[in-house]
PDB file of C-alpha atoms and ligand atoms in Angstrom:
ATOM      1  CA  UNK A  18       3.741 120.097-137.469  1.00 92.00           C
ATOM      2  CA  UNK A  19      -0.051 121.643-136.862  1.00 97.00           C
ATOM      3  CA  UNK A  20      -2.715 118.982-136.511  1.00 98.00           C
ATOM      4  CA  UNK A  21      -5.974 119.185-138.422  1.00 98.00           C
ATOM      5  CA  UNK A  22      -9.371 117.376-138.634  1.00 98.00           C
ATOM      6  CA  UNK A  23     -11.323 117.471-141.472  1.00 98.00           C
ATOM      7  CA  UNK A  24     -15.551 116.789-139.954  1.00 98.00           C
ATOM      8  CA  UNK A  25     -17.914 116.085-142.765  1.00 98.00           C
ATOM      9  CA  UNK A  26     -21.498 115.699-141.658  1.00 98.00           C
ATOM     10  CA  UNK A  27     -24.699 113.870-142.944  1.00 98.00           C
ATOM     11  CA  UNK A  28     -25.166 112.916-146.072  1.00 97.00           C
ATOM     12  CA  UNK A  29     -21.809 114.036-147.068  1.00 97.00           C
ATOM     13  CA  UNK A  30     -20.891 111.337-148.261  1.00 97.00           C
ATOM     14  CA  UNK A  31     -23.168 110.777-150.911  1.00 94.00           C
ATOM     15  CA  UNK A  32     -20.933 114.366-152.880  1.00 96.00           C
ATOM     16  CA  UNK A  33     -21.129 113.373-156.127  1.00 93.00           C
ATOM     17  CA  UNK A  34     -24.123 112.204-156.871  1.00 91.00           C
ATOM     18  CA  UNK A  35     -26.800 113.829-154.350  1.00 87.00           C
ATOM     19  CA  UNK A  36     -28.717 117.254-156.032  1.00 87.00           C
ATOM     20  CA  UNK A  37     -25.363 117.891-158.118  1.00 90.00           C
ATOM     21  CA  UNK A  38     -27.135 121.179-159.856  1.00 88.00           C
ATOM     22  CA  UNK A  39     -26.245 122.292-155.686  1.00 85.00           C
ATOM     23  CA  UNK A  40     -23.391 120.681-154.539  1.00 91.00           C
ATOM     24  CA  UNK A  41     -21.203 119.637-158.322  1.00 88.00           C
ATOM     25  CA  UNK A  42     -19.849 116.367-158.793  1.00 93.00           C
ATOM     26  CA  UNK A  43     -17.070 115.827-157.044  1.00 95.00           C
ATOM     27  CA  UNK A  44     -16.929 113.010-154.572  1.00 96.00           C
ATOM     28  CA  UNK A  45     -16.222 112.818-150.898  1.00 98.00           C
ATOM     29  CA  UNK A  46     -12.961 111.453-151.157  1.00 98.00           C
ATOM     30  CA  UNK A  47     -12.117 113.729-154.050  1.00 98.00           C
ATOM     31  CA  UNK A  48     -12.396 116.445-151.586  1.00 98.00           C
ATOM     32  CA  UNK A  49     -10.615 114.272-148.325  1.00 98.00           C
ATOM     33  CA  UNK A  50      -7.712 114.170-151.274  1.00 98.00           C
ATOM     34  CA  UNK A  51      -6.895 117.362-152.159  1.00 98.00           C
ATOM     35  CA  UNK A  52      -6.909 118.670-148.646  1.00 98.00           C
ATOM     36  CA  UNK A  53      -4.405 115.848-147.964  1.00 98.00           C
ATOM     37  CA  UNK A  54      -2.307 116.760-150.907  1.00 98.00           C
ATOM     38  CA  UNK A  55      -2.959 121.244-149.771  1.00 98.00           C
ATOM     39  CA  UNK A  56      -1.895 119.804-145.718  1.00 98.00           C
ATOM     40  CA  UNK A  57       1.074 117.988-147.082  1.00 98.00           C
ATOM     41  CA  UNK A  58       3.095 120.822-149.902  1.00 98.00           C
ATOM     42  CA  UNK A  59       1.356 123.686-146.401  1.00 97.00           C
ATOM     43  CA  UNK A  60       3.332 121.260-143.749  1.00 97.00           C
ATOM     44  CA  UNK A  61       0.768 119.865-141.532  1.00 98.00           C
ATOM     45  CA  UNK A  62      -1.110 116.533-141.097  1.00 98.00           C
ATOM     46  CA  UNK A  63      -4.894 116.173-141.915  1.00 98.00           C
ATOM     47  CA  UNK A  64      -6.975 113.674-140.596  1.00 98.00           C
ATOM     48  CA  UNK A  65     -10.515 113.428-142.633  1.00 98.00           C
ATOM     49  CA  UNK A  66     -14.107 111.795-140.800  1.00 98.00           C
ATOM     50  CA  UNK A  67     -17.611 111.694-141.570  1.00 98.00           C
ATOM     51  CA  UNK A  68     -20.562 110.705-140.152  1.00 98.00           C
ATOM     52  CA  UNK A  69     -23.970 110.495-140.713  1.00 98.00           C
ATOM     53  CA  UNK A  70     -24.834 110.738-137.609  1.00 98.00           C
ATOM     54  CA  UNK A  71     -24.502 113.640-134.593  1.00 98.00           C
ATOM     55  CA  UNK A  72     -22.776 111.767-132.015  1.00 98.00           C
ATOM     56  CA  UNK A  73     -19.939 109.870-133.611  1.00 98.00           C
ATOM     57  CA  UNK A  74     -19.274 113.610-134.941  1.00 98.00           C
ATOM     58  CA  UNK A  75     -19.197 114.775-131.264  1.00 98.00           C
ATOM     59  CA  UNK A  76     -16.910 111.792-130.026  1.00 98.00           C
ATOM     60  CA  UNK A  77     -14.667 112.622-132.598  1.00 98.00           C
ATOM     61  CA  UNK A  78     -14.333 116.414-131.546  1.00 98.00           C
ATOM     62  CA  UNK A  79     -13.948 115.455-128.041  1.00 97.00           C
ATOM     63  CA  UNK A  80     -11.168 112.472-128.841  1.00 97.00           C
ATOM     64  CA  UNK A  81      -9.660 115.653-131.296  1.00 97.00           C
ATOM     65  CA  UNK A  82      -9.309 117.760-128.354  1.00 94.00           C
ATOM     66  CA  UNK A  83      -5.214 117.573-126.973  1.00 91.00           C
ATOM     67  CA  UNK A  84      -4.517 115.897-130.114  1.00 94.00           C
ATOM     68  CA  UNK A  85      -5.140 118.479-132.741  1.00 98.00           C
ATOM     69  CA  UNK A  86      -4.810 121.745-132.971  1.00 98.00           C
ATOM     70  CA  UNK A  87      -7.550 123.000-135.142  1.00 98.00           C
ATOM     71  CA  UNK A  88     -11.633 121.611-136.935  1.00 98.00           C
ATOM     72  CA  UNK A  89     -12.641 122.313-140.342  1.00 98.00           C
ATOM     73  CA  UNK A  90     -15.812 121.336-140.293  1.00 98.00           C
ATOM     74  CA  UNK A  91     -18.076 121.124-142.986  1.00 98.00           C
ATOM     75  CA  UNK A  92     -21.364 120.196-140.239  1.00 98.00           C
ATOM     76  CA  UNK A  93     -24.034 120.161-143.503  1.00 97.00           C
ATOM     77  CA  UNK A  94     -27.962 120.811-141.927  1.00 98.00           C
ATOM     78  CA  UNK A  95     -26.676 120.046-138.518  1.00 98.00           C
ATOM     79  CA  UNK A  96     -25.210 123.216-139.152  1.00 98.00           C
ATOM     80  CA  UNK A  97     -27.993 125.240-138.435  1.00 98.00           C
ATOM     81  CA  UNK A  98     -29.782 122.858-135.754  1.00 97.00           C
ATOM     82  CA  UNK A  99     -27.149 121.613-133.628  1.00 98.00           C
ATOM     83  CA  UNK A 100     -26.561 122.973-130.130  1.00 98.00           C
ATOM     84  CA  UNK A 101     -24.561 119.592-128.985  1.00 98.00           C
ATOM     85  CA  UNK A 102     -22.661 120.484-131.713  1.00 98.00           C
ATOM     86  CA  UNK A 103     -21.805 123.360-130.849  1.00 98.00           C
ATOM     87  CA  UNK A 104     -21.000 122.970-127.543  1.00 98.00           C
ATOM     88  CA  UNK A 105     -18.578 120.603-127.822  1.00 98.00           C
ATOM     89  CA  UNK A 106     -17.202 122.852-130.163  1.00 97.00           C
ATOM     90  CA  UNK A 107     -16.600 125.156-127.347  1.00 97.00           C
ATOM     91  CA  UNK A 108     -15.488 122.568-124.793  1.00 97.00           C
ATOM     92  CA  UNK A 109     -12.360 121.557-127.676  1.00 96.00           C
ATOM     93  CA  UNK A 110     -11.446 125.253-127.527  1.00 96.00           C
ATOM     94  CA  UNK A 111     -10.009 123.818-130.825  1.00 97.00           C
ATOM     95  CA  UNK A 112     -10.310 126.819-133.356  1.00 98.00           C
ATOM     96  CA  UNK A 113     -13.130 126.291-136.206  1.00 98.00           C
ATOM     97  CA  UNK A 114     -13.410 126.834-139.470  1.00 98.00           C
ATOM     98  CA  UNK A 115     -17.424 126.162-140.696  1.00 98.00           C
ATOM     99  CA  UNK A 116     -17.364 125.476-144.435  1.00 98.00           C
ATOM    100  CA  UNK A 117     -20.062 124.970-146.622  1.00 98.00           C
ATOM    101  CA  UNK A 118     -20.097 124.519-150.500  1.00 97.00           C
ATOM    102  CA  UNK A 119     -23.239 126.047-151.645  1.00 97.00           C
ATOM    103  CA  UNK A 120     -23.427 129.313-150.284  1.00 97.00           C
ATOM    104  CA  UNK A 121     -26.141 129.115-147.217  1.00 97.00           C
ATOM    105  CA  UNK A 122     -26.789 132.756-147.716  1.00 96.00           C
ATOM    106  CA  UNK A 123     -29.088 132.168-150.867  1.00 95.00           C
ATOM    107  CA  UNK A 124     -30.965 129.473-150.187  1.00 95.00           C
ATOM    108  CA  UNK A 125     -33.756 128.682-148.666  1.00 93.00           C
ATOM    109  CA  UNK A 126     -34.575 130.688-145.163  1.00 94.00           C
ATOM    110  CA  UNK A 127     -34.104 127.868-142.223  1.00 93.00           C
ATOM    111  CA  UNK A 128     -30.816 127.340-143.876  1.00 96.00           C
ATOM    112  CA  UNK A 129     -29.732 131.042-143.673  1.00 95.00           C
ATOM    113  CA  UNK A 130     -28.641 130.545-140.273  1.00 96.00           C
ATOM    114  CA  UNK A 131     -25.725 128.368-138.121  1.00 97.00           C
ATOM    115  CA  UNK A 132     -25.759 127.612-134.356  1.00 98.00           C
ATOM    116  CA  UNK A 133     -21.981 127.151-135.516  1.00 97.00           C
ATOM    117  CA  UNK A 134     -20.747 130.342-136.755  1.00 97.00           C
ATOM    118  CA  UNK A 135     -20.579 132.581-134.011  1.00 97.00           C
ATOM    119  CA  UNK A 136     -17.852 130.142-132.305  1.00 97.00           C
ATOM    120  CA  UNK A 137     -16.023 129.742-135.526  1.00 98.00           C
ATOM    121  CA  UNK A 138     -12.900 131.688-136.853  1.00 98.00           C
ATOM    122  CA  UNK A 139     -14.424 132.206-139.876  1.00 98.00           C
ATOM    123  CA  UNK A 140     -16.463 131.320-142.581  1.00 98.00           C
ATOM    124  CA  UNK A 141     -15.946 129.562-146.130  1.00 98.00           C
ATOM    125  CA  UNK A 142     -19.700 128.765-147.624  1.00 98.00           C
ATOM    126  CA  UNK A 143     -20.643 128.984-151.211  1.00 97.00           C
ATOM    127  CA  UNK A 144     -17.148 128.037-153.907  1.00 97.00           C
ATOM    128  CA  UNK A 145     -18.343 124.620-154.048  1.00 96.00           C
ATOM    129  CA  UNK A 146     -15.275 121.825-153.141  1.00 97.00           C
ATOM    130  CA  UNK A 147     -12.910 125.107-152.738  1.00 98.00           C
ATOM    131  CA  UNK A 148     -14.579 126.128-150.342  1.00 98.00           C
ATOM    132  CA  UNK A 149     -12.758 123.263-148.475  1.00 98.00           C
ATOM    133  CA  UNK A 150      -9.688 124.264-149.956  1.00 98.00           C
ATOM    134  CA  UNK A 151     -10.081 128.038-148.264  1.00 98.00           C
ATOM    135  CA  UNK A 152     -11.387 127.341-145.015  1.00 98.00           C
ATOM    136  CA  UNK A 153      -7.765 125.213-144.912  1.00 98.00           C
ATOM    137  CA  UNK A 154      -5.372 127.454-146.193  1.00 98.00           C
ATOM    138  CA  UNK A 155      -7.641 130.311-143.429  1.00 98.00           C
ATOM    139  CA  UNK A 156      -7.459 128.019-140.366  1.00 98.00           C
ATOM    140  CA  UNK A 157      -3.130 127.181-141.341  1.00 98.00           C
ATOM    141  CA  UNK A 158      -3.191 131.061-141.114  1.00 98.00           C
ATOM    142  CA  UNK A 159      -4.628 130.887-138.297  1.00 98.00           C
ATOM    143  CA  UNK A 160      -2.558 128.591-136.546  1.00 97.00           C
ATOM    144  CA  UNK A 161       0.863 130.105-137.630  1.00 95.00           C
TER     145      UNK A 161
HETATM  146  C1  LIG B 158     -24.550 121.807-146.243  1.00 71.61           C
HETATM  147  C2  LIG B 158     -25.021 123.156-146.945  1.00 71.61           C
HETATM  148  C3  LIG B 158     -26.448 122.285-145.616  1.00 71.61           C
HETATM  149  O1  LIG B 158     -27.540 124.066-145.775  1.00 71.61           O
HETATM  150  C4  LIG B 158     -26.831 121.552-146.351  1.00 71.61           C
HETATM  151  O2  LIG B 158     -27.386 120.587-145.067  1.00 71.61           O
HETATM  152  C5  LIG B 158     -25.657 120.559-146.489  1.00 71.61           C
HETATM  153  C6  LIG B 158     -23.979 120.997-147.499  1.00 71.61           C
HETATM  154  C7  LIG B 158     -23.073 122.620-147.439  1.00 71.61           C
HETATM  155  O3  LIG B 158     -21.749 122.744-147.822  1.00 71.61           O
HETATM  156  O4  LIG B 158     -23.218 123.722-148.736  1.00 71.61           O
HETATM  157  O5  LIG B 158     -25.658 118.990-146.290  1.00 71.61           O
HETATM  158  O6  LIG B 158     -23.571 122.014-145.211  1.00 71.61           O
END
């Protein structure tokens, strides 16, 4: 049974009320429940963790090393800046799928670059909550 860790970065706890014109009305709890249901149907186990703190996300990735089989991550704004998160992902030696609710390529210039994408198996961006669903499907495919 593959074990998947889902990580949500800064400000994603506010989903549902945060800039709904960009991120929609679905809450993080609803996204996590849908992922849990999807994992169950696919015969995988899944745990979710959100933090507004870079170090906490890094600690969680360290704990995943040797415990989980793959990571699904929406790093929020850390996508564009965090070499520390990138290094933690590399150190984990786990396959990672990066997801974004919005299409980061259709927004401000500074969102077009991810410091993580080149160490990810792949990226899903722009499909709202479906980005997570598609990302999990792709990660489980990759693991099987
Ligand atoms: C995001 C895109 C990032 O640029 C932004 O900082 C976020 C959310 C997304 O899911 O679309 O916090 O990762």
